[in-house]
PDB file of C-alpha atoms and ligand atoms in Angstrom:
ATOM      1  CA  MET A  22       8.632 -23.023   5.222  1.00 67.00           C
ATOM      2  CA  ASN A  23       9.524 -22.311   1.216  1.00 92.00           C
ATOM      3  CA  VAL A  24      12.546 -20.459   0.616  1.00 95.00           C
ATOM      4  CA  ALA A  25      12.661 -18.001  -2.418  1.00 96.00           C
ATOM      5  CA  LEU A  26      16.379 -16.987  -2.399  1.00 97.00           C
ATOM      6  CA  GLU A  27      19.237 -18.823  -1.106  1.00 97.00           C
ATOM      7  CA  LEU A  28      23.001 -17.761  -0.802  1.00 98.00           C
ATOM      8  CA  ALA A  29      25.612 -20.125   0.370  1.00 98.00           C
ATOM      9  CA  HIS A  30      29.093 -19.055   1.442  1.00 98.00           C
ATOM     10  CA  ILE A  31      29.358 -16.461  -1.243  1.00 98.00           C
ATOM     11  CA  THR A  32      32.611 -14.591  -1.799  1.00 98.00           C
ATOM     12  CA  LYS A  33      33.530 -12.035  -4.070  1.00 98.00           C
ATOM     13  CA  ARG A  34      37.019 -10.765  -4.941  1.00 97.00           C
ATOM     14  CA  PHE A  35      37.989  -7.832  -7.212  1.00 96.00           C
ATOM     15  CA  ASP A  36      41.488  -8.514  -7.999  1.00 93.00           C
ATOM     16  CA  ALA A  37      43.425  -9.044  -4.681  1.00 92.00           C
ATOM     17  CA  THR A  38      40.358  -7.494  -2.649  1.00 96.00           C
ATOM     18  CA  GLU A  39      37.915  -9.763  -1.192  1.00 97.00           C
ATOM     19  CA  ILE A  40      34.764  -7.792  -0.692  1.00 97.00           C
ATOM     20  CA  LEU A  41      32.312 -10.391   0.441  1.00 98.00           C
ATOM     21  CA  HIS A  42      33.531 -13.002   2.763  1.00 98.00           C
ATOM     22  CA  GLY A  43      31.405 -16.096   2.684  1.00 96.00           C
ATOM     23  CA  VAL A  44      27.711 -14.797   2.944  1.00 98.00           C
ATOM     24  CA  ASP A  45      24.806 -17.274   4.015  1.00 98.00           C
ATOM     25  CA  LEU A  46      21.518 -15.749   3.325  1.00 98.00           C
ATOM     26  CA  SER A  47      18.037 -17.273   3.036  1.00 97.00           C
ATOM     27  CA  ILE A  48      15.089 -15.157   1.938  1.00 98.00           C
ATOM     28  CA  ARG A  49      11.702 -16.860   2.487  1.00 97.00           C
ATOM     29  CA  GLN A  50       9.086 -17.246  -0.052  1.00 96.00           C
ATOM     30  CA  GLY A  51       6.583 -14.065   0.387  1.00 96.00           C
ATOM     31  CA  GLU A  52       8.703 -12.205   2.920  1.00 97.00           C
ATOM     32  CA  ARG A  53       9.835  -8.468   2.659  1.00 97.00           C
ATOM     33  CA  HIS A  54      13.725  -8.592   3.700  1.00 98.00           C
ATOM     34  CA  ALA A  55      15.928  -5.711   3.996  1.00 97.00           C
ATOM     35  CA  LEU A  56      19.648  -5.633   3.726  1.00 97.00           C
ATOM     36  CA  ILE A  57      21.099  -2.827   5.614  1.00 95.00           C
ATOM     37  CA  GLY A  58      24.629  -2.147   6.364  1.00 93.00           C
ATOM     38  CA  PRO A  59      27.004   0.725   6.345  1.00 92.00           C
ATOM     39  CA  ASN A  60      28.587   2.270   3.142  1.00 91.00           C
ATOM     40  CA  GLY A  61      30.713   0.183   1.187  1.00 94.00           C
ATOM     41  CA  ALA A  62      29.574  -2.892   3.223  1.00 95.00           C
ATOM     42  CA  GLY A  63      28.911  -4.688  -0.102  1.00 96.00           C
ATOM     43  CA  LYS A  64      25.121  -4.610  -0.474  1.00 95.00           C
ATOM     44  CA  SER A  65      25.231  -3.313  -3.962  1.00 93.00           C
ATOM     45  CA  THR A  66      27.837  -5.855  -4.955  1.00 95.00           C
ATOM     46  CA  LEU A  67      25.867  -8.612  -3.507  1.00 96.00           C
ATOM     47  CA  PHE A  68      22.579  -7.318  -5.480  1.00 94.00           C
ATOM     48  CA  ASP A  69      24.790  -7.601  -8.499  1.00 93.00           C
ATOM     49  CA  LEU A  70      25.796 -11.262  -7.892  1.00 95.00           C
ATOM     50  CA  ILE A  71      22.145 -12.130  -7.188  1.00 95.00           C
ATOM     51  CA  SER A  72      20.879 -10.515 -10.344  1.00 92.00           C
ATOM     52  CA  GLY A  73      23.820 -11.836 -12.417  1.00 92.00           C
ATOM     53  CA  ARG A  74      25.514  -8.990 -13.524  1.00 90.00           C
ATOM     54  CA  VAL A  75      28.633  -9.800 -11.696  1.00 94.00           C
ATOM     55  CA  LYS A  76      29.828 -13.465 -11.349  1.00 95.00           C
ATOM     56  CA  ALA A  77      30.717 -14.833  -7.636  1.00 96.00           C
ATOM     57  CA  THR A  78      34.072 -15.774  -6.751  1.00 97.00           C
ATOM     58  CA  SER A  79      32.732 -18.999  -5.085  1.00 97.00           C
ATOM     59  CA  GLY A  80      29.525 -19.871  -3.561  1.00 98.00           C
ATOM     60  CA  VAL A  81      26.205 -20.906  -4.589  1.00 98.00           C
ATOM     61  CA  ILE A  82      22.941 -18.971  -5.130  1.00 97.00           C
ATOM     62  CA  LYS A  83      19.460 -20.802  -5.504  1.00 96.00           C
ATOM     63  CA  LEU A  84      16.082 -19.193  -6.809  1.00 95.00           C
ATOM     64  CA  LYS A  85      13.249 -21.295  -5.929  1.00 93.00           C
ATOM     65  CA  GLY A  86      15.442 -24.379  -5.357  1.00 93.00           C
ATOM     66  CA  VAL A  87      17.035 -24.102  -8.807  1.00 93.00           C
ATOM     67  CA  ASP A  88      20.964 -23.437  -8.852  1.00 95.00           C
ATOM     68  CA  VAL A  89      21.353 -20.072 -10.684  1.00 95.00           C
ATOM     69  CA  THR A  90      25.025 -19.284  -9.962  1.00 95.00           C
ATOM     70  CA  GLY A  91      26.703 -17.577 -12.800  1.00 90.00           C
ATOM     71  CA  VAL A  92      23.450 -17.419 -14.830  1.00 91.00           C
ATOM     72  CA  PRO A  93      23.214 -13.987 -16.642  1.00 89.00           C
ATOM     73  CA  ALA A  94      20.966 -11.284 -15.963  1.00 85.00           C
ATOM     74  CA  HIS A  95      18.895 -11.775 -19.089  1.00 80.00           C
ATOM     75  CA  ARG A  96      18.007 -15.121 -18.194  1.00 84.00           C
ATOM     76  CA  LEU A  97      17.175 -14.684 -14.483  1.00 85.00           C
ATOM     77  CA  GLY A  98      13.751 -13.108 -15.840  1.00 78.00           C
ATOM     78  CA  ARG A  99      12.479 -16.544 -16.842  1.00 75.00           C
ATOM     79  CA  VAL A 100      13.125 -18.029 -13.398  1.00 81.00           C
ATOM     80  CA  GLY A 101      11.013 -15.064 -11.933  1.00 86.00           C
ATOM     81  CA  LEU A 102      13.715 -12.663 -10.790  1.00 89.00           C
ATOM     82  CA  ALA A 103      13.742  -8.630 -11.279  1.00 87.00           C
ATOM     83  CA  ARG A 104      15.760  -6.072 -10.265  1.00 84.00           C
ATOM     84  CA  SER A 105      15.104  -2.296 -10.505  1.00 79.00           C
ATOM     85  CA  PHE A 106      17.657   0.171 -11.799  1.00 63.00           C
ATOM     86  CA  GLN A 107      18.379   3.570 -11.221  1.00 53.00           C
ATOM     87  CA  SER A 108      16.691   5.625 -13.911  1.00 50.00           C
ATOM     88  CA  THR A 109      19.330   3.980 -16.644  1.00 62.00           C
ATOM     89  CA  SER A 110      16.835   1.236 -17.416  1.00 75.00           C
ATOM     90  CA  LEU A 111      14.341   3.797 -18.807  1.00 89.00           C
ATOM     91  CA  PHE A 112      13.994   4.673 -22.404  1.00 92.00           C
ATOM     92  CA  THR A 113      13.715   8.290 -21.853  1.00 92.00           C
ATOM     93  CA  GLY A 114      12.393   8.860 -25.669  1.00 95.00           C
ATOM     94  CA  LEU A 115       9.796   6.763 -25.214  1.00 96.00           C
ATOM     95  CA  THR A 116       6.085   7.299 -23.368  1.00 97.00           C
ATOM     96  CA  VAL A 117       5.565   5.860 -19.883  1.00 97.00           C
ATOM     97  CA  PHE A 118       3.093   3.551 -21.802  1.00 96.00           C
ATOM     98  CA  ASP A 119       5.765   2.298 -24.289  1.00 94.00           C
ATOM     99  CA  ASN A 120       8.513   1.669 -21.419  1.00 94.00           C
ATOM    100  CA  ILE A 121       6.122  -0.657 -19.770  1.00 94.00           C
ATOM    101  CA  ARG A 122       4.905  -2.293 -22.996  1.00 92.00           C
ATOM    102  CA  CYS A 123       8.401  -3.003 -23.746  1.00 90.00           C
ATOM    103  CA  ALA A 124       8.980  -4.486 -20.468  1.00 88.00           C
ATOM    104  CA  VAL A 125       5.825  -6.794 -20.826  1.00 88.00           C
ATOM    105  CA  LEU A 126       6.741  -7.598 -24.367  1.00 85.00           C
ATOM    106  CA  GLY A 127      10.176  -8.474 -23.265  1.00 79.00           C
ATOM    107  CA  SER A 128       9.004 -10.889 -20.691  1.00 76.00           C
ATOM    108  CA  ARG A 129       6.402 -12.623 -22.966  1.00 72.00           C
ATOM    109  CA  SER A 130       8.834 -13.379 -25.572  1.00 64.00           C
ATOM    110  CA  ALA A 131      11.098 -15.081 -23.159  1.00 50.00           C
ATOM    111  CA  LEU A 132       7.947 -16.903 -21.954  1.00 51.00           C
ATOM    112  CA  PHE A 133       6.229 -17.660 -25.212  1.00 53.00           C
ATOM    113  CA  ARG A 134       8.881 -17.849 -27.690  1.00 49.00           C
ATOM    114  CA  ASP A 135       7.640 -18.392 -31.069  1.00 47.00           C
ATOM    115  CA  ARG A 136       4.199 -18.007 -29.998  1.00 54.00           C
ATOM    116  CA  TRP A 137       1.763 -15.268 -31.145  1.00 55.00           C
ATOM    117  CA  VAL A 138       0.514 -13.084 -28.223  1.00 58.00           C
ATOM    118  CA  ARG A 139      -2.533 -11.045 -28.864  1.00 62.00           C
ATOM    119  CA  SER A 140      -1.667  -7.578 -28.379  1.00 73.00           C
ATOM    120  CA  ALA A 141      -5.068  -7.042 -26.597  1.00 76.00           C
ATOM    121  CA  SER A 142      -3.724  -9.169 -23.653  1.00 81.00           C
ATOM    122  CA  ILE A 143      -0.507  -7.123 -23.718  1.00 85.00           C
ATOM    123  CA  ASP A 144      -2.111  -4.012 -23.290  1.00 87.00           C
ATOM    124  CA  ARG A 145      -4.228  -5.204 -20.421  1.00 90.00           C
ATOM    125  CA  ASP A 146      -1.220  -6.138 -18.498  1.00 90.00           C
ATOM    126  CA  VAL A 147       0.040  -2.540 -19.318  1.00 94.00           C
ATOM    127  CA  GLU A 148      -2.797  -0.935 -18.009  1.00 94.00           C
ATOM    128  CA  CYS A 149      -2.501  -3.092 -14.936  1.00 92.00           C
ATOM    129  CA  VAL A 150       0.848  -1.927 -14.321  1.00 93.00           C
ATOM    130  CA  LEU A 151       0.164   1.840 -14.981  1.00 95.00           C
ATOM    131  CA  ASP A 152      -2.610   1.508 -12.636  1.00 93.00           C
ATOM    132  CA  SER A 153      -0.990  -0.060  -9.760  1.00 90.00           C
ATOM    133  CA  THR A 154       2.523   2.283 -10.056  1.00 92.00           C
ATOM    134  CA  GLY A 155      -0.089   5.395 -10.320  1.00 92.00           C
ATOM    135  CA  LEU A 156       1.107   6.473 -13.462  1.00 96.00           C
ATOM    136  CA  SER A 157      -2.000   6.174 -15.560  1.00 96.00           C
ATOM    137  CA  THR A 158      -2.340   9.968 -15.893  1.00 97.00           C
ATOM    138  CA  ARG A 159       1.143  10.137 -17.316  1.00 97.00           C
ATOM    139  CA  ARG A 160       0.881   7.294 -19.782  1.00 97.00           C
ATOM    140  CA  ASP A 161       1.645   9.710 -22.727  1.00 97.00           C
ATOM    141  CA  GLU A 162       4.471  11.615 -21.208  1.00 97.00           C
ATOM    142  CA  LEU A 163       7.836  10.834 -22.441  1.00 97.00           C
ATOM    143  CA  ALA A 164       9.621   9.073 -19.615  1.00 96.00           C
ATOM    144  CA  ALA A 165      12.135  12.059 -19.707  1.00 95.00           C
ATOM    145  CA  SER A 166       9.906  14.321 -18.644  1.00 96.00           C
ATOM    146  CA  LEU A 167       8.770  12.935 -15.587  1.00 95.00           C
ATOM    147  CA  SER A 168       9.914  13.722 -12.229  1.00 93.00           C
ATOM    148  CA  TYR A 169      12.705  11.786 -10.473  1.00 90.00           C
ATOM    149  CA  ALA A 170      10.021  10.332  -8.049  1.00 90.00           C
ATOM    150  CA  GLU A 171       8.129   9.485 -11.166  1.00 93.00           C
ATOM    151  CA  GLN A 172      10.679   7.769 -12.928  1.00 92.00           C
ATOM    152  CA  ARG A 173      11.578   5.585  -9.797  1.00 90.00           C
ATOM    153  CA  ALA A 174       7.916   4.505  -9.865  1.00 91.00           C
ATOM    154  CA  LEU A 175       8.243   3.700 -13.794  1.00 93.00           C
ATOM    155  CA  ASP A 176      11.210   1.694 -12.956  1.00 90.00           C
ATOM    156  CA  LEU A 177       9.395  -0.330 -10.442  1.00 90.00           C
ATOM    157  CA  GLY A 178       6.645  -0.957 -12.878  1.00 91.00           C
ATOM    158  CA  ILE A 179       9.150  -2.137 -15.379  1.00 90.00           C
ATOM    159  CA  ALA A 180      10.502  -4.576 -12.736  1.00 88.00           C
ATOM    160  CA  LEU A 181       6.800  -5.672 -12.021  1.00 87.00           C
ATOM    161  CA  SER A 182       5.961  -5.705 -15.894  1.00 88.00           C
ATOM    162  CA  THR A 183       8.396  -8.826 -16.065  1.00 83.00           C
ATOM    163  CA  GLY A 184       5.869 -10.678 -13.703  1.00 83.00           C
ATOM    164  CA  ALA A 185       8.687 -11.692 -11.500  1.00 88.00           C
ATOM    165  CA  ASP A 186       7.977 -12.732  -8.050  1.00 90.00           C
ATOM    166  CA  VAL A 187      11.252 -12.248  -6.635  1.00 94.00           C
ATOM    167  CA  LEU A 188      12.164  -8.429  -6.572  1.00 94.00           C
ATOM    168  CA  LEU A 189      15.459  -6.673  -5.720  1.00 94.00           C
ATOM    169  CA  LEU A 190      15.190  -3.107  -4.993  1.00 93.00           C
ATOM    170  CA  ASP A 191      18.490  -1.424  -4.229  1.00 90.00           C
ATOM    171  CA  GLU A 192      17.788   2.048  -2.516  1.00 90.00           C
ATOM    172  CA  PRO A 193      14.570   2.868  -4.311  1.00 89.00           C
ATOM    173  CA  THR A 194      13.980   6.018  -2.270  1.00 89.00           C
ATOM    174  CA  ALA A 195      17.619   7.464  -2.807  1.00 87.00           C
ATOM    175  CA  GLY A 196      17.569  11.089  -4.065  1.00 87.00           C
ATOM    176  CA  MET A 197      13.997  11.616  -2.667  1.00 88.00           C
ATOM    177  CA  ASN A 198      12.340  14.091  -0.267  1.00 89.00           C
ATOM    178  CA  ARG A 199      10.813  12.673   2.687  1.00 89.00           C
ATOM    179  CA  ALA A 200       7.192  12.863   1.283  1.00 90.00           C
ATOM    180  CA  GLU A 201       8.373  11.380  -2.259  1.00 89.00           C
ATOM    181  CA  ALA A 202      10.102   8.751  -0.082  1.00 89.00           C
ATOM    182  CA  ALA A 203       7.075   7.816   1.935  1.00 90.00           C
ATOM    183  CA  ARG A 204       4.978   7.588  -1.095  1.00 89.00           C
ATOM    184  CA  ALA A 205       7.493   5.453  -3.070  1.00 90.00           C
ATOM    185  CA  LEU A 206       7.635   2.914   0.175  1.00 92.00           C
ATOM    186  CA  ALA A 207       3.683   2.773   0.316  1.00 91.00           C
ATOM    187  CA  LEU A 208       3.865   2.172  -3.501  1.00 90.00           C
ATOM    188  CA  ILE A 209       6.418  -0.454  -2.986  1.00 93.00           C
ATOM    189  CA  ARG A 210       4.272  -2.231  -0.276  1.00 92.00           C
ATOM    190  CA  GLU A 211       1.416  -2.202  -1.968  1.00 91.00           C
ATOM    191  CA  THR A 212       2.937  -3.602  -5.434  1.00 90.00           C
ATOM    192  CA  THR A 213       4.915  -6.374  -3.746  1.00 91.00           C
ATOM    193  CA  GLN A 214       1.975  -7.785  -1.499  1.00 90.00           C
ATOM    194  CA  SER A 215       2.397 -11.802  -2.525  1.00 88.00           C
ATOM    195  CA  LYS A 216       5.720 -11.067  -3.913  1.00 94.00           C
ATOM    196  CA  THR A 217       9.303 -11.717  -2.447  1.00 96.00           C
ATOM    197  CA  LEU A 218      11.117  -8.435  -1.762  1.00 96.00           C
ATOM    198  CA  LEU A 219      14.774  -7.925  -0.974  1.00 97.00           C
ATOM    199  CA  ILE A 220      15.573  -4.310  -0.611  1.00 96.00           C
ATOM    200  CA  VAL A 221      18.712  -2.217   0.358  1.00 94.00           C
ATOM    201  CA  GLU A 222      17.257   1.033   2.173  1.00 91.00           C
ATOM    202  CA  HIS A 223      19.405   3.672   4.184  1.00 87.00           C
ATOM    203  CA  ASP A 224      16.304   4.932   5.967  1.00 88.00           C
ATOM    204  CA  MET A 225      15.922   3.095   9.217  1.00 88.00           C
ATOM    205  CA  GLU A 226      12.540   4.231   9.844  1.00 88.00           C
ATOM    206  CA  ALA A 227      11.324   2.892   6.478  1.00 89.00           C
ATOM    207  CA  VAL A 228      13.061  -0.385   6.735  1.00 92.00           C
ATOM    208  CA  PHE A 229      11.734  -1.224  10.118  1.00 92.00           C
ATOM    209  CA  ALA A 230       8.181  -0.332   9.081  1.00 91.00           C
ATOM    210  CA  LEU A 231       8.473  -2.306   5.864  1.00 94.00           C
ATOM    211  CA  ALA A 232      10.479  -5.460   6.362  1.00 96.00           C
ATOM    212  CA  ASP A 233       9.247  -8.841   7.972  1.00 97.00           C
ATOM    213  CA  ARG A 234      13.134  -9.520   8.470  1.00 98.00           C
ATOM    214  CA  ILE A 235      16.140  -7.661   8.228  1.00 97.00           C
ATOM    215  CA  SER A 236      19.800  -8.712   7.673  1.00 97.00           C
ATOM    216  CA  VAL A 237      22.742  -6.566   8.245  1.00 96.00           C
ATOM    217  CA  LEU A 238      25.912  -6.816   6.347  1.00 96.00           C
ATOM    218  CA  VAL A 239      29.268  -5.269   7.826  1.00 94.00           C
ATOM    219  CA  GLN A 240      32.415  -5.442   5.884  1.00 94.00           C
ATOM    220  CA  GLY A 241      31.531  -8.014   3.498  1.00 97.00           C
ATOM    221  CA  ARG A 242      29.729 -10.285   6.592  1.00 96.00           C
ATOM    222  CA  ILE A 243      26.255 -10.842   7.658  1.00 97.00           C
ATOM    223  CA  ILE A 244      26.419 -10.210  11.321  1.00 95.00           C
ATOM    224  CA  ALA A 245      22.978 -10.451  12.247  1.00 96.00           C
ATOM    225  CA  THR A 246      19.455 -11.856  10.643  1.00 97.00           C
ATOM    226  CA  GLY A 247      16.195 -11.376  12.412  1.00 97.00           C
ATOM    227  CA  THR A 248      12.812  -9.405  12.875  1.00 97.00           C
ATOM    228  CA  PRO A 249      13.225  -5.675  13.167  1.00 96.00           C
ATOM    229  CA  ALA A 250      12.745  -6.118  17.193  1.00 96.00           C
ATOM    230  CA  ASP A 251      15.394  -8.488  17.039  1.00 96.00           C
ATOM    231  CA  ILE A 252      17.680  -6.421  15.069  1.00 95.00           C
ATOM    232  CA  ALA A 253      16.854  -3.134  17.047  1.00 92.00           C
ATOM    233  CA  ALA A 254      17.968  -5.134  20.491  1.00 92.00           C
ATOM    234  CA  ASP A 255      21.273  -6.834  18.945  1.00 93.00           C
ATOM    235  CA  PRO A 256      24.128  -5.263  20.654  1.00 91.00           C
ATOM    236  CA  ALA A 257      26.635  -6.269  17.648  1.00 89.00           C
ATOM    237  CA  VAL A 258      24.396  -4.490  15.511  1.00 90.00           C
ATOM    238  CA  ARG A 259      23.920  -1.802  17.495  1.00 87.00           C
ATOM    239  CA  SER A 260      27.615  -1.115  18.280  1.00 84.00           C
ATOM    240  CA  ALA A 261      28.721  -2.297  14.628  1.00 77.00           C
ATOM    241  CA  TYR A 262      26.031  -0.225  12.494  1.00 68.00           C
ATOM    242  CA  LEU A 263      23.359   1.474  14.253  1.00 58.00           C
ATOM    243  CA  GLY A 264      25.409   3.327  16.799  1.00 59.00           C
ATOM    244  CA  GLU A 265      27.507   4.685  13.867  1.00 51.00           C
ATOM    245  CA  THR A 266      24.487   6.607  12.270  1.00 50.00           C
ATOM    246  CA  PRO A 267      24.745  10.453  12.888  1.00 42.00           C
TER     247      PRO A 267
HETATM  248  N1  ATP B  27      33.698  -3.090  -9.656  1.00 84.67           N
HETATM  249  C1  ATP B  27      34.247  -3.160  -8.681  1.00 84.67           C
HETATM  250  N2  ATP B  27      35.964  -3.193  -8.465  1.00 84.67           N
HETATM  251  C2  ATP B  27      36.584  -3.019  -7.482  1.00 84.67           C
HETATM  252  N3  ATP B  27      36.093  -2.714  -6.205  1.00 84.67           N
HETATM  253  C3  ATP B  27      34.327  -2.557  -6.433  1.00 84.67           C
HETATM  254  C4  ATP B  27      33.891  -2.913  -7.339  1.00 84.67           C
HETATM  255  N4  ATP B  27      32.432  -2.734  -7.133  1.00 84.67           N
HETATM  256  C5  ATP B  27      32.430  -2.455  -5.876  1.00 84.67           C
HETATM  257  N5  ATP B  27      33.732  -2.430  -5.305  1.00 84.67           N
HETATM  258  C6  ATP B  27      34.091  -2.264  -3.864  1.00 84.67           C
HETATM  259  O1  ATP B  27      33.452  -2.950  -3.046  1.00 84.67           O
HETATM  260  C7  ATP B  27      33.179  -2.601  -1.647  1.00 84.67           C
HETATM  261  C8  ATP B  27      31.614  -2.699  -1.615  1.00 84.67           C
HETATM  262  O2  ATP B  27      30.760  -1.759  -2.448  1.00 84.67           O
HETATM  263  P1  ATP B  27      29.103  -1.620  -2.614  1.00 84.67           P
HETATM  264  O3  ATP B  27      28.789  -0.875  -3.652  1.00 84.67           O
HETATM  265  O4  ATP B  27      28.962  -3.311  -2.850  1.00 84.67           O
HETATM  266  O5  ATP B  27      28.794  -1.306  -0.956  1.00 84.67           O
HETATM  267  P2  ATP B  27      27.381  -0.983  -0.730  1.00 84.67           P
HETATM  268  O6  ATP B  27      27.155  -1.625   0.747  1.00 84.67           O
HETATM  269  O7  ATP B  27      26.322  -1.165  -1.666  1.00 84.67           O
HETATM  270  O8  ATP B  27      27.462   0.743  -0.470  1.00 84.67           O
HETATM  271  P3  ATP B  27      26.589   1.927  -0.348  1.00 84.67           P
HETATM  272  O9  ATP B  27      25.779   1.890   0.936  1.00 84.67           O
HETATM  273  O10 ATP B  27      27.460   3.018  -0.329  1.00 84.67           O
HETATM  274  O11 ATP B  27      26.092   1.886  -1.622  1.00 84.67           O
HETATM  275  C9  ATP B  27      33.774  -1.142  -1.862  1.00 84.67           C
HETATM  276  O12 ATP B  27      34.760  -0.784  -1.260  1.00 84.67           O
HETATM  277  C10 ATP B  27      33.702  -0.577  -3.094  1.00 84.67           C
HETATM  278  O13 ATP B  27      34.759   0.343  -3.449  1.00 84.67           O
HETATM  279 MG1   MG B  28      25.220   0.481  -2.897  1.00 84.67          MG
END
């Protein structure tokens, strides 16, 4: 079994407050792994650490066996990791096509520095992403004029454009109605086949339908990892987390 992402004894302190207390987490290559837990548990902080936006206080992060602890976000793309952000990552004054083209070009310049890349091959990749995210008909619209759900699809497209095979998605359906969320999750399921996915999602129905395995983070500690059936049956999870949901 190959491990795509491995966290060993990760702690994070902000000033005097420790938010993560020795997190161990192992994500298998090709699996869809959901990270769940109550508000303030530290899920986004953990994503910030993995994606190089914030440095861990201690511990080690390995991506496909390579130690990437402390590697900044802009260099992690080269090792195959992408994170989707909220709409802040979009160039709202550019078209959908150009947003994706920028992401494809950015990843190519990292991979083929100093080499000339034919623009026809770039455009083919852009078309592919437009197709897979269902945004082909919106290609000439400005990103600013898309609906919120379409902006999130574009955001996912940008993450996919990097060619990364490990994707981190933090609450990709936040702010969507049920129909939009269902479509977004179907899109995530389709576009992440054969990739490794770590997803934070509050919609438990969605999590249990999408994830191969689930880890539960409560107050900065992983209290359980297992299949959806394991997690649903785990008494510690039920009392610490699932029992709390309204
Ligand atoms: N930069 C920071 N400085 C100080 N404290 C922070 C910082 N970032 C996060 N925290 C604190 O860390 C804790 C965990 O926050 P985090 O956003 O990681 O939780 P979360 O599990 O993603 O919650 P939610 O489900 O609400 O998104 C919170 O108490 C938060 O206030
Ligand atoms: Mg969060």
